[in-house]
């Protein structure tokens, strides 16, 4: 990576963190907006999860378009225009999406709302591709990880307050009566998207007028025609499945929808492993796909994003059941906020490792910082008028996560395996209990997910050499998991008529992540890599 200057661009960094904040804000707000749309439009659980499909599917499509364009013209598009302009263009796309959301909401057509979400997230995909290397370049490269950690912490803060803000906008209060919920007009969401459109535009203008380094990558894409064909197979297969789903006779109902989603999942998994198998025999034209750690890692990112999103996206429906409290849509914001806040707790704890301090001080801060983040979550919800006394017991879950972190000693494979096993355990507790124990067991999935991304990423790109940049881009594409796994769980809930039992899906996801940690450790050791000392700084 190259820049034109090594100056410290503090004000530019503050502008950039606003971008990170709104990625998190909208992702967190979806946890309340999804159950609201389900009630307002009388949707099935599967249909309500299409918000996630539109949101995270846009990340895949955006990344794919960038990859195909760069491959077609023979140069990296972002490298040619610079990451600053990439962020600006991405913000303008999100402005268009936010503006489109207003007539979409007024039309009362759910499909138009999904399309507006897709456009907003399409802008996010371009912003996210450019923002991470840009954050590293805004100052001394030696402290680049600090800036990524700061941006990640701000992103997590956005996910924490997003559910609270959208609840206030939709219902006018953080705890509404059933009558207020039933009568809440969806048009009230227009205010939020007017504000978002204005903020996106303001940040784009700030980026345009501020003096910033021109940041580019030194690498140009290598011709990987076989890899391109594999990605197109996945894309066109998924599109075909979607089209079949639209024309599927209604008599097939929920079972037909579930079958389509299972086929979609199998298409992704089968294509990845067949591609890697072919690349092992002849690596020409396959680029980074010749490395088994990357193939396994692509599926791990797919599963990780899917499980992170699906736990909270289906949580609103779970909390409405009598066994889990019978809450209405306006009463769940502090639980959704705690779920996304759990990611903030873990990421703040993970950020401790990038600062220079004594071993004793680092250990102390690794205990104190998670509880400081927990205090912030409680404070934010308390200021909004929420009684948070029912959340205090969650401190026990945080303690378990801290113990796992100490046991792993920042070793990515060991940490990922521990977290995967904890995730399986937490989901099983949630499946075999009800009430507050079950709720907090499922919410603790946020703690488990919080520090998985850096470990998965580091293990996946180790040993890729000149293919590292391409491998990173392929991993980002696998955010696609957030578009498939949540509706898969929703569809299972529709078929079983039981949202509780559908949480076997996260069990399977966490089990694969634990398997990935074990399997990739053996692969990397055979390749001669030191898996005990990989760089896992930064985070999703």
Short mmCIF file of C-alpha atoms in Angstrom, two decimals:
data_model
loop_
_atom_site.label_atom_id
_atom_site.label_comp_id
_atom_site.label_asym_id
_atom_site.label_seq_id
_atom_site.Cartn_x
_atom_site.Cartn_y
_atom_site.Cartn_z
CA UNK A 1 0.00 0.00 0.00
CA UNK A 2 1.22 3.48 -0.80
CA UNK A 3 0.25 6.97 0.36
CA UNK A 4 1.34 10.44 -0.57
CA UNK A 5 2.01 11.52 3.01
CA UNK A 6 2.65 10.23 6.52
CA UNK A 7 0.85 13.09 8.26
CA UNK A 8 -1.60 12.40 11.08
CA UNK A 9 -5.05 13.12 9.65
CA UNK A 10 -7.04 13.20 12.90
CA UNK A 11 -10.09 15.03 11.52
CA UNK A 12 -10.21 12.67 8.53
CA UNK A 13 -10.18 9.72 10.93
CA UNK A 14 -13.11 11.19 12.86
CA UNK A 15 -15.06 11.48 9.60
CA UNK A 16 -14.19 7.89 8.73
CA UNK A 17 -15.40 6.60 12.11
CA UNK A 18 -18.82 8.10 11.31
CA UNK A 19 -18.97 5.75 8.33
CA UNK A 20 -18.16 2.77 10.58
CA UNK A 21 -20.83 3.96 13.04
CA UNK A 22 -23.64 3.94 10.48
CA UNK A 23 -22.74 0.48 9.16
CA UNK A 24 -23.29 -0.76 12.70
CA UNK A 25 -26.29 1.47 13.36
CA UNK A 26 -28.36 0.07 10.49
CA UNK A 27 -27.27 -3.54 11.13
CA UNK A 28 -28.34 -3.22 14.78
CA UNK A 29 -31.58 -1.39 13.95
CA UNK A 30 -32.65 -4.29 11.73
CA UNK A 31 -33.17 -6.38 14.87
CA UNK A 32 -36.19 -4.21 15.75
CA UNK A 33 -37.24 -3.31 12.20
CA UNK A 34 -37.53 -6.97 11.11
CA UNK A 35 -40.18 -8.02 13.68
CA UNK A 36 -41.97 -4.70 13.12
CA UNK A 37 -42.17 -5.37 9.36
CA UNK A 38 -43.30 -8.93 10.06
CA UNK A 39 -46.29 -7.65 12.02
CA UNK A 40 -47.00 -4.65 9.79
CA UNK A 41 -46.93 -6.60 6.50
CA UNK A 42 -48.22 -9.90 8.00
CA UNK A 43 -45.10 -11.76 6.83
CA UNK A 44 -43.90 -15.28 7.47
CA UNK A 45 -40.69 -15.63 9.49
CA UNK A 46 -38.83 -16.42 6.25
CA UNK A 47 -40.21 -13.34 4.50
CA UNK A 48 -39.20 -11.09 7.40
CA UNK A 49 -35.62 -12.32 7.08
CA UNK A 50 -35.44 -11.09 3.48
CA UNK A 51 -34.35 -7.74 4.94
CA UNK A 52 -31.09 -9.47 5.86
CA UNK A 53 -30.95 -11.13 2.44
CA UNK A 54 -31.21 -7.73 0.73
CA UNK A 55 -28.78 -6.09 3.14
CA UNK A 56 -26.01 -8.70 3.15
CA UNK A 57 -26.62 -9.93 -0.38
CA UNK A 58 -25.66 -6.45 -1.54
CA UNK A 59 -22.22 -6.91 0.03
CA UNK A 60 -21.68 -10.00 -2.11
CA UNK A 61 -23.00 -8.43 -5.31
CA UNK A 62 -20.98 -5.23 -4.73
CA UNK A 63 -17.76 -7.14 -4.11
CA UNK A 64 -18.42 -9.41 -7.09
CA UNK A 65 -19.03 -6.48 -9.44
CA UNK A 66 -15.76 -4.86 -8.31
CA UNK A 67 -13.89 -8.13 -8.83
CA UNK A 68 -15.39 -8.76 -12.28
CA UNK A 69 -14.79 -5.19 -13.42
CA UNK A 70 -11.17 -5.23 -12.23
CA UNK A 71 -10.59 -8.61 -13.88
CA UNK A 72 -12.16 -7.42 -17.12
CA UNK A 73 -10.19 -4.19 -17.47
CA UNK A 74 -6.96 -5.59 -16.08
CA UNK A 75 -6.53 -3.14 -13.22
CA UNK A 76 -7.97 -2.69 -9.73
CA UNK A 77 -10.76 -0.09 -9.84
CA UNK A 78 -10.15 1.14 -6.28
CA UNK A 79 -6.42 1.18 -6.87
CA UNK A 80 -6.97 3.41 -9.89
CA UNK A 81 -9.34 5.95 -8.25
CA UNK A 82 -7.92 5.76 -4.70
CA UNK A 83 -9.67 4.62 -1.54
CA UNK A 84 -10.84 8.14 -0.63
CA UNK A 85 -12.92 8.40 -3.81
CA UNK A 86 -14.11 4.83 -3.27
CA UNK A 87 -15.60 5.85 0.09
CA UNK A 88 -17.16 8.98 -1.43
CA UNK A 89 -18.76 7.02 -4.29
CA UNK A 90 -20.04 4.44 -1.80
CA UNK A 91 -21.59 7.19 0.35
CA UNK A 92 -23.37 8.67 -2.66
CA UNK A 93 -24.83 5.24 -3.50
CA UNK A 94 -26.09 4.96 0.10
CA UNK A 95 -27.60 8.45 -0.18
CA UNK A 96 -29.59 7.26 -3.19
CA UNK A 97 -30.74 4.19 -1.26
CA UNK A 98 -31.78 6.24 1.79
CA UNK A 99 -33.76 8.65 -0.41
CA UNK A 100 -35.39 5.71 -2.22
CA UNK A 101 -36.46 4.29 1.14
CA UNK A 102 -38.89 7.20 1.69
CA UNK A 103 -41.17 6.56 -1.34
CA UNK A 104 -40.72 2.82 -0.75
CA UNK A 105 -42.10 3.15 2.78
CA UNK A 106 -44.91 5.43 1.60
CA UNK A 107 -45.91 2.87 -1.03
CA UNK A 108 -46.43 0.26 1.73
CA UNK A 109 -44.83 -2.30 -0.61
CA UNK A 110 -42.41 -4.60 1.20
CA UNK A 111 -40.53 -5.42 -2.02
CA UNK A 112 -39.68 -1.74 -2.58
CA UNK A 113 -38.34 -1.51 0.98
CA UNK A 114 -36.09 -4.51 0.29
CA UNK A 115 -34.82 -2.87 -2.90
CA UNK A 116 -33.98 0.35 -1.02
CA UNK A 117 -32.12 -1.68 1.64
CA UNK A 118 -30.16 -3.36 -1.15
CA UNK A 119 -29.04 -0.01 -2.62
CA UNK A 120 -27.98 1.33 0.80
CA UNK A 121 -25.93 -1.79 1.49
CA UNK A 122 -24.46 -1.73 -2.02
CA UNK A 123 -22.93 1.60 -1.05
CA UNK A 124 -21.76 0.08 2.23
CA UNK A 125 -19.95 -2.71 0.36
CA UNK A 126 -17.86 -0.18 -1.58
CA UNK A 127 -17.25 1.88 1.55
CA UNK A 128 -16.15 -1.16 3.56
CA UNK A 129 -13.79 -2.41 0.85
CA UNK A 130 -12.02 0.96 0.86
CA UNK A 131 -12.36 2.05 4.50
CA UNK A 132 -10.22 -0.56 6.28
CA UNK A 133 -6.96 0.09 4.36
CA UNK A 134 -7.79 3.80 4.40
CA UNK A 135 -7.99 3.81 8.22
CA UNK A 136 -4.53 2.24 8.41
CA UNK A 137 -3.12 4.96 6.10
CA UNK A 138 -4.47 7.91 8.14
CA UNK A 139 -1.33 8.25 10.24
CA UNK A 140 1.69 6.25 11.31
CA UNK A 141 1.47 2.71 9.85
CA UNK A 142 2.78 1.36 13.17
CA UNK A 143 -0.43 2.51 14.87
CA UNK A 144 -2.78 1.47 12.06
CA UNK A 145 -4.20 -1.39 14.14
CA UNK A 146 -5.14 1.13 16.85
CA UNK A 147 -7.20 3.11 14.36
CA UNK A 148 -8.93 -0.03 13.08
CA UNK A 149 -9.74 -1.00 16.66
CA UNK A 150 -11.14 2.48 17.32
CA UNK A 151 -13.27 2.29 14.18
CA UNK A 152 -14.45 -1.21 15.10
CA UNK A 153 -15.40 -0.01 18.58
CA UNK A 154 -17.41 2.86 17.09
CA UNK A 155 -19.09 0.41 14.70
CA UNK A 156 -20.12 -1.75 17.65
CA UNK A 157 -21.43 1.30 19.52
CA UNK A 158 -23.62 1.98 16.48
CA UNK A 159 -25.08 -1.54 16.65
CA UNK A 160 -25.74 -1.02 20.37
CA UNK A 161 -27.80 2.17 20.09
CA UNK A 162 -29.41 1.38 16.71
CA UNK A 163 -32.23 -0.77 18.21
CA UNK A 164 -33.00 1.91 20.82
CA UNK A 165 -33.15 4.79 18.32
CA UNK A 166 -35.34 2.93 15.83
CA UNK A 167 -37.71 1.88 18.64
CA UNK A 168 -38.09 5.53 19.66
CA UNK A 169 -38.69 6.54 16.03
CA UNK A 170 -41.25 3.80 15.33
CA UNK A 171 -43.19 3.90 18.60
CA UNK A 172 -42.30 7.26 20.17
CA UNK A 173 -41.18 5.48 23.33
CA UNK A 174 -38.84 2.65 24.31
CA UNK A 175 -41.74 0.68 25.85
CA UNK A 176 -45.04 0.97 24.02
CA UNK A 177 -48.44 -0.49 24.80
CA UNK A 178 -49.87 -3.16 22.48
CA UNK A 179 -52.21 -0.49 21.07
CA UNK A 180 -49.29 1.84 20.31
CA UNK A 181 -47.45 -0.99 18.57
CA UNK A 182 -50.49 -1.97 16.51
CA UNK A 183 -51.16 1.61 15.45
CA UNK A 184 -47.55 2.67 14.79
CA UNK A 185 -47.34 3.92 11.18
CA UNK A 186 -44.39 2.60 9.21
CA UNK A 187 -44.15 6.04 7.61
CA UNK A 188 -42.55 7.30 10.84
CA UNK A 189 -39.37 5.59 9.64
CA UNK A 190 -39.10 8.29 6.95
CA UNK A 191 -37.57 10.65 9.49
CA UNK A 192 -34.70 8.24 10.09
CA UNK A 193 -33.88 7.87 6.40
CA UNK A 194 -34.13 11.59 5.76
CA UNK A 195 -31.54 12.07 8.49
CA UNK A 196 -29.38 9.21 7.16
CA UNK A 197 -29.46 10.60 3.62
CA UNK A 198 -28.35 13.98 4.97
CA UNK A 199 -25.59 12.49 7.12
CA UNK A 200 -24.26 10.29 4.29
CA UNK A 201 -24.19 13.33 2.02
CA UNK A 202 -22.49 15.46 4.69
CA UNK A 203 -19.76 12.87 5.30
CA UNK A 204 -19.22 12.52 1.53
CA UNK A 205 -18.76 16.29 1.26
CA UNK A 206 -16.38 16.30 4.26
CA UNK A 207 -14.30 13.61 2.58
CA UNK A 208 -14.29 15.53 -0.68
CA UNK A 209 -13.06 18.82 0.83
CA UNK A 210 -10.66 17.49 3.48
CA UNK A 211 -6.98 17.05 2.71
CA UNK A 212 -6.33 13.33 2.88
CA UNK A 213 -3.62 11.00 1.63
CA UNK A 214 -4.13 9.29 -1.69
CA UNK A 215 -4.16 5.66 -0.63
CA UNK A 216 -3.82 2.89 -3.20
CA UNK A 217 -2.71 -0.71 -3.33
CA UNK A 218 0.52 -1.72 -5.05
CA UNK A 219 -1.05 -4.94 -6.28
CA UNK A 220 -2.94 -5.42 -9.53
CA UNK A 221 -5.31 -8.35 -10.07
CA UNK A 222 -3.92 -11.54 -11.53
CA UNK A 223 -5.91 -13.21 -14.28
CA UNK A 224 -7.91 -15.99 -12.59
CA UNK A 225 -10.41 -17.09 -15.22
CA UNK A 226 -11.31 -20.37 -13.53
CA UNK A 227 -11.96 -18.58 -10.23
CA UNK A 228 -14.17 -16.10 -12.08
CA UNK A 229 -16.22 -18.95 -13.57
CA UNK A 230 -16.70 -20.49 -10.11
CA UNK A 231 -17.97 -17.18 -8.70
CA UNK A 232 -20.34 -16.78 -11.65
CA UNK A 233 -21.65 -20.32 -11.12
CA UNK A 234 -22.49 -19.44 -7.51
CA UNK A 235 -24.10 -16.15 -8.55
CA UNK A 236 -26.24 -17.45 -11.42
CA UNK A 237 -27.25 -20.54 -9.43
CA UNK A 238 -28.47 -18.35 -6.57
CA UNK A 239 -30.33 -16.08 -9.00
CA UNK A 240 -31.97 -19.11 -10.60
CA UNK A 241 -33.05 -20.38 -7.19
CA UNK A 242 -34.55 -16.97 -6.36
CA UNK A 243 -36.47 -16.93 -9.66
CA UNK A 244 -37.75 -20.47 -9.07
CA UNK A 245 -38.84 -19.37 -5.61
CA UNK A 246 -40.95 -16.58 -7.11
CA UNK A 247 -42.77 -18.92 -9.52
CA UNK A 248 -43.03 -21.85 -7.08
CA UNK A 249 -46.66 -22.95 -6.76
CA UNK A 250 -48.19 -21.83 -3.47
CA UNK A 251 -49.10 -25.44 -2.75
CA UNK A 252 -45.43 -26.13 -1.98
CA UNK A 253 -45.60 -23.50 0.77
CA UNK A 254 -42.98 -23.36 3.49
CA UNK A 255 -41.50 -26.74 2.54
CA UNK A 256 -40.74 -25.52 -0.99
CA UNK A 257 -39.09 -22.36 0.36
CA UNK A 258 -36.95 -24.38 2.74
CA UNK A 259 -35.91 -26.73 -0.08
CA UNK A 260 -34.80 -23.75 -2.19
CA UNK A 261 -32.71 -22.35 0.67
CA UNK A 262 -31.06 -25.69 1.35
CA UNK A 263 -30.20 -25.96 -2.35
CA UNK A 264 -28.73 -22.43 -2.23
CA UNK A 265 -26.54 -23.41 0.71
CA UNK A 266 -25.42 -26.60 -1.05
CA UNK A 267 -24.56 -24.64 -4.22
CA UNK A 268 -22.20 -22.38 -2.27
CA UNK A 269 -20.55 -25.19 -0.29
CA UNK A 270 -20.26 -27.61 -3.23
CA UNK A 271 -18.85 -25.01 -5.62
CA UNK A 272 -16.22 -23.91 -3.11
CA UNK A 273 -14.97 -27.42 -2.41
CA UNK A 274 -15.11 -28.64 -6.01
CA UNK A 275 -13.18 -25.52 -7.04
CA UNK A 276 -10.51 -26.11 -4.43
CA UNK A 277 -10.27 -29.78 -5.43
CA UNK A 278 -9.72 -28.82 -9.07
CA UNK A 279 -7.22 -26.14 -8.07
CA UNK A 280 -5.23 -28.67 -6.05
CA UNK A 281 -4.70 -30.72 -9.21
CA UNK A 282 -3.89 -27.75 -11.46
CA UNK A 283 -3.57 -24.31 -9.91
CA UNK A 284 -3.38 -22.36 -13.18
CA UNK A 285 -6.22 -19.84 -13.41
CA UNK A 286 -7.49 -20.46 -9.89
CA UNK A 287 -5.56 -17.72 -8.08
CA UNK A 288 -6.01 -17.83 -4.31
CA UNK A 289 -8.50 -20.72 -4.50
CA UNK A 290 -5.63 -23.19 -4.76
CA UNK A 291 -5.10 -22.83 -0.99
CA UNK A 292 -7.34 -25.10 1.15
CA UNK A 293 -7.12 -22.73 4.15
CA UNK A 294 -8.78 -20.03 2.05
CA UNK A 295 -11.59 -22.30 0.83
CA UNK A 296 -12.33 -23.42 4.38
CA UNK A 297 -12.00 -19.81 5.52
CA UNK A 298 -14.47 -18.54 2.90
CA UNK A 299 -17.04 -20.97 4.27
CA UNK A 300 -16.08 -19.96 7.82
CA UNK A 301 -16.72 -16.26 7.06
CA UNK A 302 -19.99 -17.27 5.34
CA UNK A 303 -21.06 -19.19 8.45
CA UNK A 304 -19.72 -16.59 10.90
CA UNK A 305 -21.61 -13.64 9.38
CA UNK A 306 -24.68 -15.84 8.98
CA UNK A 307 -24.75 -16.92 12.61
CA UNK A 308 -23.95 -13.42 13.91
CA UNK A 309 -26.95 -12.04 12.02
CA UNK A 310 -29.40 -14.92 12.35
CA UNK A 311 -29.29 -15.10 16.15
CA UNK A 312 -30.54 -11.54 16.56
CA UNK A 313 -32.72 -11.36 13.44
CA UNK A 314 -34.87 -14.23 14.68
CA UNK A 315 -34.64 -13.15 18.31
CA UNK A 316 -37.59 -10.75 18.01
CA UNK A 317 -39.90 -13.60 17.01
CA UNK A 318 -38.54 -15.78 19.82
CA UNK A 319 -39.13 -13.08 22.43
CA UNK A 320 -42.78 -12.78 21.37
CA UNK A 321 -43.45 -16.40 22.43
CA UNK A 322 -44.94 -16.91 25.92
CA UNK A 323 -42.04 -19.17 26.94
CA UNK A 324 -39.59 -16.32 26.36
CA UNK A 325 -41.56 -13.47 27.90
CA UNK A 326 -44.26 -12.63 25.35
CA UNK A 327 -42.67 -9.26 24.56
CA UNK A 328 -44.03 -6.98 21.83
CA UNK A 329 -41.86 -5.23 19.24
CA UNK A 330 -41.33 -2.12 21.36
CA UNK A 331 -40.18 -4.11 24.40
CA UNK A 332 -37.25 -5.96 22.84
CA UNK A 333 -34.87 -3.09 22.06
CA UNK A 334 -32.75 -3.54 25.20
CA UNK A 335 -32.29 -7.25 24.43
CA UNK A 336 -31.32 -6.52 20.81
CA UNK A 337 -29.10 -3.69 22.05
CA UNK A 338 -27.43 -6.09 24.50
CA UNK A 339 -26.84 -8.63 21.73
CA UNK A 340 -25.07 -6.11 19.50
CA UNK A 341 -23.47 -4.56 22.58
CA UNK A 342 -21.99 -7.98 23.29
CA UNK A 343 -19.97 -7.62 20.11
CA UNK A 344 -18.76 -4.26 21.42
CA UNK A 345 -17.79 -5.88 24.72
CA UNK A 346 -15.63 -8.49 23.00
CA UNK A 347 -14.10 -6.09 20.50
CA UNK A 348 -13.17 -3.56 23.17
CA UNK A 349 -11.51 -6.41 25.06
CA UNK A 350 -9.71 -7.54 21.90
CA UNK A 351 -8.48 -3.99 21.28
CA UNK A 352 -6.49 -4.12 24.53
CA UNK A 353 -3.89 -6.32 22.86
CA UNK A 354 -2.84 -3.65 20.34
CA UNK A 355 -1.71 -1.16 22.98
CA UNK A 356 1.74 -1.25 24.53
CA UNK A 357 1.53 -1.96 28.24
CA UNK A 358 2.95 -4.34 30.80
CA UNK A 359 1.73 -7.92 30.92
CA UNK A 360 0.06 -7.30 34.27
CA UNK A 361 -1.69 -4.15 33.06
CA UNK A 362 -2.86 -5.92 29.89
CA UNK A 363 -4.36 -8.72 31.98
CA UNK A 364 -6.09 -6.22 34.25
CA UNK A 365 -7.47 -4.22 31.33
CA UNK A 366 -8.69 -7.42 29.65
CA UNK A 367 -10.94 -7.86 32.69
CA UNK A 368 -11.96 -4.25 33.26
CA UNK A 369 -12.59 -3.12 29.66
CA UNK A 370 -15.37 -5.69 28.93
CA UNK A 371 -17.23 -4.60 32.03
CA UNK A 372 -16.69 -0.95 31.09
CA UNK A 373 -18.34 -1.70 27.74
CA UNK A 374 -21.16 -3.50 29.58
CA UNK A 375 -21.62 -0.41 31.75
CA UNK A 376 -21.90 1.72 28.60
CA UNK A 377 -24.64 -0.58 27.27
CA UNK A 378 -26.56 -0.36 30.54
CA UNK A 379 -26.12 3.43 30.67
CA UNK A 380 -27.35 3.96 27.09
CA UNK A 381 -30.45 1.86 27.73
CA UNK A 382 -31.05 3.53 31.11
CA UNK A 383 -30.85 7.02 29.59
CA UNK A 384 -33.47 5.97 27.04
CA UNK A 385 -35.83 5.27 29.94
CA UNK A 386 -35.40 1.51 30.11
CA UNK A 387 -35.25 -0.51 33.33
CA UNK A 388 -32.03 -2.49 32.89
CA UNK A 389 -32.03 -4.41 36.17
CA UNK A 390 -32.98 -7.59 34.30
CA UNK A 391 -29.67 -7.39 32.38
CA UNK A 392 -27.31 -7.42 35.38
CA UNK A 393 -27.07 -11.22 35.47
CA UNK A 394 -25.42 -11.09 32.03
CA UNK A 395 -22.17 -10.22 33.84
CA UNK A 396 -21.72 -13.98 34.34
CA UNK A 397 -21.70 -14.59 30.58
CA UNK A 398 -19.04 -11.88 30.19
CA UNK A 399 -16.89 -13.59 32.82
CA UNK A 400 -17.01 -16.86 30.87
CA UNK A 401 -15.87 -15.08 27.71
CA UNK A 402 -12.99 -13.39 29.59
CA UNK A 403 -11.84 -16.77 30.93
CA UNK A 404 -11.87 -18.23 27.40
CA UNK A 405 -9.82 -15.28 26.15
CA UNK A 406 -7.18 -15.79 28.87
CA UNK A 407 -7.05 -19.52 28.16
CA UNK A 408 -6.45 -18.94 24.43
CA UNK A 409 -3.62 -16.40 25.07
CA UNK A 410 -4.44 -14.50 21.83
CA UNK A 411 -3.59 -17.57 19.71
CA UNK A 412 -6.14 -17.41 16.86
CA UNK A 413 -6.73 -21.13 16.29
CA UNK A 414 -7.01 -21.86 20.00
CA UNK A 415 -9.27 -18.85 20.58
CA UNK A 416 -11.54 -19.67 17.63
CA UNK A 417 -11.92 -23.28 18.73
CA UNK A 418 -12.76 -22.22 22.29
CA UNK A 419 -15.31 -19.70 21.07
CA UNK A 420 -16.88 -22.20 18.66
CA UNK A 421 -17.32 -24.74 21.46
CA UNK A 422 -18.72 -22.04 23.77
CA UNK A 423 -21.12 -21.03 21.00
CA UNK A 424 -22.40 -24.59 20.63
CA UNK A 425 -22.80 -24.82 24.42
CA UNK A 426 -24.64 -21.51 24.69
CA UNK A 427 -27.07 -22.39 21.89
CA UNK A 428 -27.77 -25.82 23.44
CA UNK A 429 -28.51 -24.17 26.79
CA UNK A 430 -30.90 -21.82 25.01
CA UNK A 431 -32.57 -24.72 23.21
CA UNK A 432 -33.13 -26.75 26.38
CA UNK A 433 -34.24 -23.87 28.62
CA UNK A 434 -36.78 -21.05 28.50
CA UNK A 435 -37.27 -17.63 30.07
CA UNK A 436 -34.34 -15.40 31.02
CA UNK A 437 -31.79 -18.24 31.06
CA UNK A 438 -32.63 -19.12 27.48
CA UNK A 439 -32.71 -15.47 26.38
CA UNK A 440 -29.26 -14.70 27.80
CA UNK A 441 -27.86 -17.97 26.44
CA UNK A 442 -28.87 -16.94 22.92
CA UNK A 443 -27.75 -13.32 23.41
CA UNK A 444 -24.33 -14.56 24.57
CA UNK A 445 -23.85 -15.71 20.99
CA UNK A 446 -22.91 -12.06 20.41
CA UNK A 447 -20.03 -12.40 22.87
CA UNK A 448 -18.86 -15.54 21.08
CA UNK A 449 -19.00 -13.86 17.66
CA UNK A 450 -17.37 -10.62 18.83
CA UNK A 451 -13.74 -11.62 18.36
CA UNK A 452 -14.05 -14.43 15.81
CA UNK A 453 -13.56 -12.36 12.64
CA UNK A 454 -9.83 -11.53 13.13
CA UNK A 455 -8.99 -15.16 13.92
CA UNK A 456 -10.86 -16.52 10.89
CA UNK A 457 -9.33 -13.90 8.63
CA UNK A 458 -5.77 -14.44 9.88
CA UNK A 459 -5.96 -18.24 9.59
CA UNK A 460 -7.53 -18.03 6.11
CA UNK A 461 -4.97 -15.74 4.45
CA UNK A 462 -1.84 -17.17 6.07
CA UNK A 463 0.55 -18.46 3.43
CA UNK A 464 -1.25 -16.90 0.45
CA UNK A 465 1.73 -14.69 -0.47
CA UNK A 466 1.02 -12.62 -3.59
CA UNK A 467 -2.59 -13.85 -3.51
CA UNK A 468 -3.30 -12.28 -0.11
CA UNK A 469 -5.17 -9.27 -1.52
CA UNK A 470 -7.31 -11.48 -3.77
CA UNK A 471 -7.96 -13.87 -0.89
CA UNK A 472 -9.09 -10.98 1.31
CA UNK A 473 -11.54 -9.85 -1.37
CA UNK A 474 -12.97 -13.38 -1.64
CA UNK A 475 -13.43 -13.52 2.13
CA UNK A 476 -15.34 -10.22 2.07
CA UNK A 477 -17.65 -11.68 -0.61
CA UNK A 478 -18.61 -14.42 1.82
CA UNK A 479 -20.54 -11.88 3.89
CA UNK A 480 -23.14 -13.49 1.61
CA UNK A 481 -23.79 -15.82 4.55
CA UNK A 482 -25.80 -13.05 6.17
CA UNK A 483 -28.19 -13.20 3.20
CA UNK A 484 -28.79 -16.98 3.27
CA UNK A 485 -28.53 -18.32 6.82
CA UNK A 486 -31.08 -15.99 8.55
CA UNK A 487 -33.88 -16.75 6.02
CA UNK A 488 -32.89 -20.44 6.22
CA UNK A 489 -33.51 -20.37 9.98
CA UNK A 490 -36.71 -18.38 9.44
CA UNK A 491 -37.94 -20.92 6.92
CA UNK A 492 -37.20 -23.79 9.31
CA UNK A 493 -39.24 -21.95 11.95
CA UNK A 494 -42.13 -21.65 9.47
CA UNK A 495 -42.00 -25.36 8.61
CA UNK A 496 -41.74 -26.51 12.24
CA UNK A 497 -44.10 -23.78 13.50
CA UNK A 498 -41.54 -23.33 16.26
CA UNK A 499 -39.04 -20.46 16.30
CA UNK A 500 -37.32 -21.99 19.34
CA UNK A 501 -36.32 -25.22 17.59
CA UNK A 502 -34.97 -23.25 14.62
CA UNK A 503 -32.00 -22.27 16.81
CA UNK A 504 -30.39 -25.60 15.94
CA UNK A 505 -29.11 -23.64 12.92
CA UNK A 506 -26.67 -21.56 15.07
CA UNK A 507 -25.57 -24.79 16.77
CA UNK A 508 -24.48 -26.18 13.38
CA UNK A 509 -22.77 -22.89 12.49
CA UNK A 510 -20.71 -22.71 15.67
CA UNK A 511 -19.82 -26.41 15.32
CA UNK A 512 -18.36 -25.72 11.85
CA UNK A 513 -16.34 -22.77 13.18
CA UNK A 514 -14.81 -24.99 15.88
CA UNK A 515 -14.07 -27.62 13.19
CA UNK A 516 -12.48 -24.96 10.96
CA UNK A 517 -10.11 -23.93 13.76
CA UNK A 518 -9.02 -27.54 14.24
CA UNK A 519 -8.78 -28.43 10.55
CA UNK A 520 -6.94 -25.31 9.36
CA UNK A 521 -4.42 -25.66 12.19
CA UNK A 522 -3.33 -29.00 10.76
CA UNK A 523 -3.21 -27.63 7.20
CA UNK A 524 -1.07 -24.64 8.14
CA UNK A 525 1.29 -26.72 10.26
CA UNK A 526 1.86 -29.05 7.29
CA UNK A 527 2.68 -25.97 5.19
CA UNK A 528 5.27 -24.97 7.78
CA UNK A 529 3.49 -21.92 9.24
CA UNK A 530 3.68 -20.81 12.87
CA UNK A 531 -0.01 -20.62 13.80
CA UNK A 532 0.80 -19.54 17.35
CA UNK A 533 1.97 -16.08 16.27
CA UNK A 534 -0.42 -14.81 13.61
CA UNK A 535 -1.48 -11.16 13.43
CA UNK A 536 -5.17 -10.89 14.34
CA UNK A 537 -5.42 -7.15 14.83
CA UNK A 538 -8.45 -5.32 13.54
CA UNK A 539 -11.91 -6.80 13.28
CA UNK A 540 -15.20 -6.87 11.48
#
